[in-house]
Coordinates of N, CA, C and O in Angstrom, one line a residue:
D206 N -16.0 -15.3 -8.2 CA -15.3 -14.2 -8.3 C -15.4 -13.1 -7.3 O -16.2 -13.1 -6.4
M207 N -13.9 -12.5 -7.1 CA -13.9 -11.6 -6.0 C -14.3 -10.4 -6.5 O -13.8 -10.1 -7.6
D208 N -14.6 -9.6 -5.2 CA -14.9 -8.0 -5.7 C -13.7 -7.3 -5.2 O -12.9 -7.6 -4.5
P209 N -13.6 -6.0 -5.2 CA -12.5 -5.1 -5.1 C -12.3 -5.4 -3.5 O -11.0 -5.6 -3.1
Q210 N -13.1 -5.2 -2.6 CA -12.9 -5.6 -1.2 C -12.4 -6.9 -0.7 O -11.4 -7.2 0.0
A211 N -12.9 -8.0 -1.5 CA -12.4 -9.3 -1.2 C -11.0 -9.6 -1.9 O -10.2 -10.2 -0.9
A212 N -10.6 -9.0 -2.7 CA -9.5 -8.8 -3.3 C -8.2 -8.4 -2.4 O -7.0 -8.8 -2.1
A213 N -8.8 -7.0 -1.9 CA -7.8 -6.3 -1.0 C -7.5 -7.1 0.4 O -6.7 -7.0 0.8
N214 N -8.8 -7.6 0.9 CA -8.9 -8.4 2.1 C -7.9 -9.7 2.0 O -7.1 -9.9 2.9
A215 N -8.0 -10.2 0.7 CA -6.9 -11.5 0.7 C -5.4 -11.1 0.7 O -4.6 -11.8 1.3
A216 N -5.3 -10.0 0.0 CA -3.8 -9.6 -0.1 C -3.3 -9.2 1.2 O -2.3 -9.5 1.8
W217 N -4.2 -8.5 1.8 CA -3.9 -8.1 3.4 C -3.6 -9.4 4.1 O -2.8 -9.2 5.3
A218 N -4.6 -10.1 4.2 CA -4.5 -11.5 4.8 C -3.0 -12.1 4.6 O -2.5 -12.3 5.6
F219 N -2.6 -12.2 3.6 CA -1.4 -12.9 3.3 C -0.2 -11.8 3.8 O 0.7 -12.5 4.3
A220 N -0.2 -10.8 3.7 CA 0.8 -10.1 4.3 C 0.5 -9.6 5.8 O 1.7 -9.6 6.4
T221 N -0.4 -9.6 6.2 CA -0.6 -9.6 7.7 C 0.0 -10.9 8.6 O 0.5 -10.9 9.5
L222 N -0.3 -11.9 7.9 CA 0.3 -13.2 8.6 C 1.6 -13.5 7.9 O 2.2 -14.4 8.6
G223 N 2.1 -12.7 7.2 CA 3.5 -12.9 6.7 C 3.8 -14.1 5.8 O 4.5 -14.8 5.9
L224 N 2.4 -14.6 5.2 CA 2.5 -15.9 4.4 C 2.9 -15.4 3.0 O 2.3 -14.4 2.3
M225 N 3.7 -16.1 2.3 CA 4.1 -16.0 1.1 C 3.1 -17.1 0.2 O 3.1 -18.2 0.4
P226 N 2.3 -16.5 -0.6 CA 1.2 -17.3 -1.3 C 1.8 -18.1 -2.2 O 2.9 -17.7 -2.8
G227 N 1.4 -19.2 -2.5 CA 2.1 -20.1 -3.5 C 1.5 -19.4 -4.8 O 0.9 -18.7 -4.9
A228 N 2.2 -20.1 -5.9 CA 2.2 -19.5 -7.2 C 0.7 -19.6 -7.7 O 0.3 -18.7 -8.5
E229 N 0.1 -20.6 -7.6 CA -1.4 -20.7 -8.1 C -2.3 -19.6 -7.2 O -3.1 -18.9 -7.9
A230 N -2.1 -19.4 -6.0 CA -3.0 -18.4 -5.3 C -2.3 -17.0 -5.8 O -3.3 -16.1 -5.8
R231 N -1.0 -16.8 -6.0 CA -0.5 -15.4 -6.3 C -1.1 -15.3 -7.5 O -1.6 -14.0 -7.8
A232 N -1.2 -16.1 -8.6 CA -1.7 -15.8 -10.1 C -3.1 -15.6 -9.8 O -3.8 -14.6 -10.7
A233 N -3.8 -16.2 -9.0 CA -5.3 -16.0 -8.8 C -5.7 -14.8 -8.4 O -6.5 -13.9 -8.7
L234 N -4.9 -14.1 -7.1 CA -5.1 -12.9 -6.7 C -4.7 -11.7 -7.7 O -5.5 -10.9 -7.8
E235 N -3.6 -11.9 -8.4 CA -3.2 -10.8 -9.1 C -4.3 -10.7 -10.4 O -4.7 -9.6 -10.8
A236 N -4.8 -11.9 -10.6 CA -5.8 -11.8 -11.7 C -7.1 -11.0 -11.3 O -7.9 -10.3 -11.9
A237 N -7.5 -11.5 -9.9 CA -8.6 -10.7 -9.5 C -8.3 -9.4 -9.3 O -9.2 -8.5 -9.7
V238 N -7.3 -8.9 -8.9 CA -6.7 -7.3 -8.9 C -7.0 -6.7 -10.1 O -7.4 -5.7 -10.3
V239 N -6.5 -7.4 -11.1 CA -6.6 -6.7 -12.7 C -7.8 -6.3 -12.6 O -8.3 -5.7 -13.3
R240 N -8.7 -7.5 -12.7 CA -10.0 -7.7 -13.0 C -10.9 -6.4 -12.3 O -11.9 -5.6 -13.0
V241 N -10.7 -6.2 -10.9 CA -11.5 -5.3 -10.2 C -10.8 -4.1 -9.9 O -11.4 -3.2 -9.3
G242 N -9.7 -4.0 -10.4 CA -8.7 -2.8 -10.1 C -9.5 -1.6 -10.4 O -9.6 -0.6 -9.7
P243 N -10.2 -1.4 -11.6 CA -10.8 -0.2 -12.0 C -12.2 0.1 -11.0 O -12.5 1.3 -11.0
D244 N -12.6 -0.7 -10.4 CA -13.6 -0.5 -9.4 C -13.2 -0.4 -7.9 O -14.0 -0.3 -7.0
M245 N -11.7 -0.3 -7.7 CA -11.5 0.0 -6.4 C -11.6 1.3 -5.9 O -11.4 2.2 -6.5
N246 N -11.8 1.2 -4.6 CA -12.2 2.6 -3.8 C -10.7 2.9 -3.0 O -9.8 2.1 -3.1
P247 N -10.7 4.0 -2.3 CA -9.5 4.3 -1.9 C -9.0 3.4 -0.7 O -7.6 3.1 -0.6
Q248 N -9.6 2.8 -0.1 CA -9.6 1.8 0.9 C -8.9 0.5 0.3 O -7.9 0.0 0.7
N249 N -9.4 -0.1 -0.8 CA -9.0 -1.1 -1.5 C -7.7 -0.9 -2.1 O -6.8 -1.8 -2.1
V250 N -7.2 0.1 -2.7 CA -6.2 0.7 -3.2 C -5.0 0.8 -2.1 O -4.1 0.1 -2.3
S251 N -5.2 1.4 -1.1 CA -4.3 1.8 -0.2 C -4.0 0.3 0.4 O -2.7 0.0 0.9
T252 N -4.9 -0.5 0.8 CA -4.9 -2.0 1.4 C -4.0 -2.8 0.5 O -3.0 -3.6 0.9
T253 N -4.4 -2.8 -0.7 CA -3.8 -3.7 -1.7 C -2.1 -3.3 -1.8 O -1.2 -4.3 -2.1
L254 N -1.9 -2.0 -2.1 CA -0.7 -1.6 -2.2 C 0.2 -1.8 -1.2 O 1.3 -2.3 -1.3
W255 N -0.2 -1.7 0.0 CA 0.5 -2.0 1.4 C 0.7 -3.7 1.3 O 1.8 -3.8 1.8
S256 N -0.2 -4.2 1.0 CA 0.1 -5.6 1.3 C 1.0 -6.2 0.2 O 1.9 -7.1 0.6
V257 N 0.8 -5.8 -1.1 CA 1.9 -6.5 -2.0 C 3.2 -5.8 -1.7 O 4.2 -6.6 -2.0
L258 N 3.7 -4.7 -1.4 CA 4.9 -4.1 -1.0 C 5.1 -4.8 0.3 O 6.6 -5.3 0.2
S259 N 4.4 -5.1 1.4 CA 4.9 -5.6 2.5 C 5.5 -7.2 2.0 O 6.5 -7.5 2.7
L260 N 4.7 -7.9 1.5 CA 5.2 -9.1 0.9 C 6.4 -9.0 0.1 O 7.3 -10.1 0.2
A261 N 6.6 -8.1 -0.6 CA 7.8 -8.1 -1.7 C 8.9 -7.7 -0.7 O 10.1 -8.3 -0.7
A262 N 8.8 -6.8 0.5 CA 9.8 -6.7 1.2 C 10.1 -7.7 2.3 O 11.3 -7.7 2.6
T263 N 9.3 -8.3 2.9 CA 9.5 -9.3 3.9 C 9.6 -10.6 3.3 O 10.2 -11.6 4.2
R264 N 9.1 -11.0 2.3 CA 8.8 -12.4 1.9 C 9.7 -12.6 0.5 O 9.3 -13.7 -0.1
A265 N 10.1 -11.7 -0.1 CA 10.6 -11.5 -1.4 C 9.6 -11.9 -2.5 O 9.9 -12.8 -3.4
V266 N 8.4 -11.9 -2.3 CA 7.3 -12.3 -3.3 C 7.2 -11.1 -4.4 O 7.4 -9.8 -4.1
P267 N 7.5 -11.6 -5.5 CA 7.8 -10.6 -6.8 C 6.2 -9.6 -6.7 O 5.2 -9.9 -6.6
L268 N 6.5 -8.5 -7.2 CA 5.6 -7.4 -7.4 C 4.6 -8.1 -8.5 O 5.3 -8.3 -9.4
P269 N 3.3 -7.8 -8.5 CA 2.6 -8.2 -9.6 C 2.8 -7.4 -10.7 O 3.1 -6.2 -10.5
A270 N 2.3 -8.0 -11.9 CA 2.4 -7.0 -13.0 C 1.6 -5.8 -13.1 O 1.8 -4.6 -13.5
C271 N 0.6 -6.1 -12.3 CA -0.5 -4.8 -12.1 C 0.0 -3.8 -11.1 O -0.7 -2.9 -11.0
Y272 N 1.1 -4.0 -10.7 CA 1.6 -3.0 -9.4 C 1.5 -1.4 -10.0 O 1.0 -0.6 -9.2
P273 N 2.1 -1.1 -11.2 CA 2.0 0.0 -11.2 C 0.5 0.8 -11.7 O 0.5 2.0 -11.3
S274 N -0.3 -0.1 -12.0 CA -1.7 0.4 -12.3 C -2.4 0.6 -11.1 O -3.2 1.5 -10.8
L275 N -2.1 -0.1 -9.8 CA -2.3 0.3 -8.5 C -2.0 1.7 -8.0 O -2.8 2.5 -7.5
W276 N -0.9 2.0 -8.5 CA -0.4 3.4 -8.0 C -1.3 4.3 -8.9 O -1.4 5.5 -8.5
Q277 N -1.3 3.9 -10.2 CA -2.0 5.0 -11.0 C -3.5 5.2 -10.5 O -4.1 6.2 -10.6
A278 N -4.2 4.2 -10.1 CA -5.4 4.2 -9.3 C -5.4 5.0 -8.1 O -6.1 5.9 -7.8
A279 N -4.3 5.0 -7.4 CA -4.1 6.0 -6.1 C -4.0 7.4 -6.8 O -4.8 8.4 -5.9
C280 N -3.2 7.6 -7.9 CA -3.1 8.9 -8.3 C -4.5 9.6 -8.9 O -4.6 11.0 -8.8
G281 N -5.7 8.5 -9.0 CA -6.8 9.1 -9.7 C -7.5 9.6 -8.4 O -8.9 10.1 -8.9
F282 N -7.4 9.5 -7.3 CA -8.1 9.8 -6.3 C -7.5 11.1 -5.5 O -6.4 11.3 -5.6
E283 N -8.3 12.1 -5.0 CA -7.9 13.2 -4.3 C -7.5 12.7 -3.0 O -7.9 11.8 -2.3
E284 N -6.4 13.5 -2.2 CA -6.0 13.1 -1.1 C -7.1 13.0 0.0 O -7.4 12.2 0.9
R285 N -8.2 13.8 -0.1 CA -9.2 13.9 0.9 C -10.1 12.6 0.6 O -11.1 12.4 1.4
S286 N -9.9 11.7 -0.4 CA -10.8 10.5 -0.5 C -10.3 9.6 0.4 O -11.2 8.6 0.6
F287 N -9.2 9.7 1.1 CA -8.6 8.7 1.8 C -8.9 9.0 3.3 O -8.8 10.1 3.6
N288 N -9.3 8.0 4.2 CA -9.3 8.7 5.4 C -8.0 8.5 6.3 O -7.0 8.0 5.5
R289 N -7.7 8.8 7.3 CA -6.4 9.0 8.0 C -5.5 7.6 7.8 O -4.6 7.7 7.7
V290 N -6.3 6.5 8.2 CA -5.8 5.2 7.9 C -5.2 5.0 6.7 O -3.9 4.4 6.6
E291 N -5.9 5.1 5.9 CA -5.5 4.7 4.5 C -4.7 5.5 3.9 O -3.7 4.9 3.3
I292 N -4.7 6.9 4.2 CA -3.8 7.5 3.8 C -2.1 7.3 4.4 O -1.2 7.2 3.9
S293 N -2.6 6.8 5.8 CA -0.9 6.5 6.2 C -0.6 5.3 5.6 O 0.7 5.1 5.6
M294 N -1.5 4.2 5.5 CA -1.3 2.9 5.0 C -0.4 3.2 3.4 O 0.6 2.5 3.0
L295 N -1.0 4.2 2.8 CA -0.7 4.4 1.5 C 1.0 5.1 1.6 O 1.7 4.5 0.4
F296 N 1.2 5.9 2.6 CA 2.4 6.5 2.8 C 3.5 5.3 3.2 O 4.6 5.4 2.7
H297 N 2.9 4.4 4.0 CA 3.8 3.4 4.5 C 4.4 2.6 3.1 O 5.5 2.2 3.2
A298 N 3.1 2.5 2.4 CA 3.6 1.6 1.0 C 4.5 2.4 0.2 O 5.5 2.1 -0.4
Y299 N 4.4 3.7 0.1 CA 5.4 4.7 -0.4 C 6.7 4.3 0.1 O 7.9 4.2 -0.6
L300 N 7.0 4.4 1.5 CA 8.1 4.3 2.1 C 8.8 2.9 1.6 O 10.1 2.7 1.5
I301 N 8.1 1.7 1.8 CA 8.5 0.4 1.4 C 9.0 0.5 0.0 O 10.2 -0.2 -0.2
H302 N 8.3 1.1 -0.9 CA 8.7 1.1 -2.3 C 10.3 2.0 -2.5 O 10.8 1.3 -2.9
T303 N 10.0 3.2 -2.0 CA 11.2 3.9 -2.3 C 12.6 3.4 -1.4 O 13.8 3.5 -2.0
E304 N 12.3 2.9 -0.5 CA 13.4 2.3 0.6 C 13.9 1.1 0.2 O 14.9 0.6 0.6
L305 N 13.0 0.1 0.0 CA 13.1 -1.4 0.0 C 13.2 -2.0 -1.2 O 13.8 -2.9 -1.5
V306 N 12.2 -1.8 -2.1 CA 11.8 -2.6 -3.2 C 11.6 -2.0 -4.6 O 11.4 -2.7 -5.6
G307 N 12.1 -0.7 -4.5 CA 11.7 0.1 -5.7 C 12.4 -0.4 -6.9 O 12.0 -0.3 -8.1
G308 N 13.6 -0.6 -7.0 CA 14.5 -1.3 -7.9 C 13.9 -2.5 -8.7 O 14.2 -2.6 -9.7
V309 N 12.9 -3.4 -8.1 CA 12.3 -4.3 -8.5 C 11.0 -4.0 -9.2 O 10.5 -5.2 -9.7
A310 N 10.5 -2.9 -9.3 CA 9.0 -2.4 -9.8 C 8.9 -2.8 -11.1 O 10.0 -2.6 -12.0
R311 N 7.9 -3.4 -11.5 CA 7.8 -3.6 -12.9 C 7.3 -2.4 -13.4 O 6.0 -1.9 -13.1
G312 N 7.7 -1.9 -14.6 CA 7.1 -0.8 -15.2 C 7.3 0.6 -14.5 O 8.0 0.7 -13.4
E313 N 6.9 1.5 -15.1 CA 7.0 2.9 -14.4 C 6.0 3.0 -13.6 O 4.9 2.8 -13.7
V314 N 6.4 3.6 -12.2 CA 5.5 4.0 -11.1 C 5.3 5.4 -11.1 O 6.2 6.1 -10.9
T315 N 4.1 5.9 -10.9 CA 3.7 7.1 -10.6 C 3.0 7.3 -9.4 O 2.1 6.8 -9.1
F316 N 3.7 8.2 -8.2 CA 2.9 8.2 -7.1 C 2.0 9.9 -7.0 O 2.3 10.6 -8.0
P317 N 1.0 9.6 -6.2 CA 0.2 10.6 -6.3 C 1.1 12.2 -5.7 O 1.9 12.0 -5.3
P318 N 0.5 13.2 -6.2 CA 1.4 14.6 -6.0 C 1.3 15.0 -4.7 O 2.3 15.5 -4.1
W319 N 0.2 14.6 -4.2 CA 0.2 14.9 -2.6 C 1.0 13.9 -1.6 O 0.9 14.1 -0.3
I320 N 1.6 12.7 -2.0 CA 2.1 11.8 -1.0 C 3.2 12.3 0.0 O 3.1 11.9 1.0
M321 N 3.9 13.1 -0.6 CA 5.1 13.6 0.3 C 4.7 14.9 1.3 O 5.3 15.2 2.1
H322 N 3.4 15.1 1.1 CA 2.9 16.3 2.2 C 1.9 15.7 3.0 O 2.1 15.3 4.1
Q323 N 0.7 15.6 2.6 CA -0.5 15.3 3.5 C -0.5 13.9 4.0 O -0.5 13.4 5.0
A324 N 0.1 12.9 3.1 CA 0.1 11.5 3.4 C 1.2 11.2 4.3 O 1.2 10.6 5.4
R325 N 2.4 11.9 4.0 CA 3.6 11.8 5.0 C 3.3 12.3 6.3 O 3.5 11.7 7.3
E326 N 2.6 13.6 6.6 CA 2.1 13.9 7.6 C 1.1 13.2 8.5 O 1.3 12.8 9.7
A327 N 0.3 12.5 7.6 CA -0.8 11.5 8.2 C -0.1 10.4 8.9 O -0.3 9.8 10.0
W328 N 0.9 9.8 8.2 CA 1.7 8.7 8.5 C 2.6 8.9 9.7 O 2.4 8.0 10.5
T329 N 3.2 10.2 9.6 CA 3.9 10.7 10.9 C 3.1 10.8 12.1 O 3.7 10.2 13.2
C330 N 2.0 11.4 12.0 CA 1.2 11.5 13.4 C 0.6 10.3 13.9 O 0.9 9.8 15.2
Q331 N 0.5 9.3 13.1 CA -0.2 8.1 13.2 C 1.2 7.1 14.0 O 0.9 6.5 15.0
A332 N 2.3 7.1 13.4 CA 3.6 6.4 14.1 C 3.8 6.8 15.2 O 4.3 6.4 16.2
R333 N 3.9 8.4 15.4 CA 4.3 8.8 16.6 C 3.1 8.5 17.9 O 3.5 8.5 19.1
D334 N 1.8 8.7 17.3 CA 1.0 8.5 18.4 C 0.3 7.2 18.8 O -0.3 6.9 19.8
D335 N 0.6 6.3 18.0 CA -0.2 4.8 18.0 C 0.9 4.3 18.8 O 2.1 3.9 18.6
V336 N 0.3 3.6 19.7 CA 0.9 2.9 20.9 C 1.3 1.1 20.3 O 2.3 0.6 21.0
T337 N 0.9 0.9 19.2 CA 1.1 -0.5 18.6 C 2.3 -0.5 17.6 O 2.5 -1.5 17.3
V338 N 2.9 0.5 17.4 CA 3.8 0.6 16.3 C 5.2 0.5 16.9 O 5.4 0.6 18.1
S339 N 6.2 0.0 16.3 CA 7.5 -0.6 16.9 C 8.3 0.9 17.2 O 7.9 1.9 16.6
S340 N 9.3 0.5 17.8 CA 10.1 1.7 18.5 C 10.8 2.2 17.2 O 11.2 3.3 17.1
A341 N 11.2 1.3 16.2 CA 11.8 1.6 14.8 C 10.8 2.6 14.2 O 11.5 3.5 13.4
V342 N 9.8 2.2 14.2 CA 8.8 3.2 13.3 C 8.8 4.6 13.8 O 8.7 5.5 13.3
K343 N 8.7 4.6 15.3 CA 8.5 5.7 15.9 C 9.7 6.6 15.6 O 9.7 7.7 15.3
E344 N 10.9 5.8 15.6 CA 12.1 6.6 15.4 C 12.3 7.3 14.0 O 12.7 8.5 13.7
I345 N 11.8 6.4 13.2 CA 11.6 7.1 11.7 C 10.8 8.0 11.7 O 11.2 9.2 11.0
A346 N 9.8 8.2 12.1 CA 8.7 9.3 12.4 C 9.2 10.6 12.8 O 8.5 11.6 12.6
S347 N 10.1 10.5 13.9 CA 10.6 11.7 14.5 C 11.8 12.3 13.7 O 12.1 13.5 14.1
I348 N 12.1 11.8 12.5 CA 13.0 12.3 11.7 C 12.3 13.4 10.8 O 11.4 13.4 10.3

């Protein structure tokens, strides 16, 4: 059985490698996320959200049925619960949702009330200052 960290890491591995998980792997991962979701910490939530949205945007992997509950979990945390990397990842997930895949989201999605302020600022600073981000991301961050 996967714990919250293992589920987040598995999702992150697929997304980072750009691999579309097979139907069986996707079903098993979604079942694990549903089971451990209530025990996820801010790092697990931000990593899992970024991962499922990255796969949806780049590999047309359907968003899992538990997708709205992941955002609900993010809403359950205060902004200060996330470190700078986690909050940047969460805002990146928000951007992917709103700009690329929002229309295919299953169910109603609620975002944390602080996402457009503190999270946006953290993401913008990271995108501007990080030498490993693409020039397109730097351009978006400068807007």
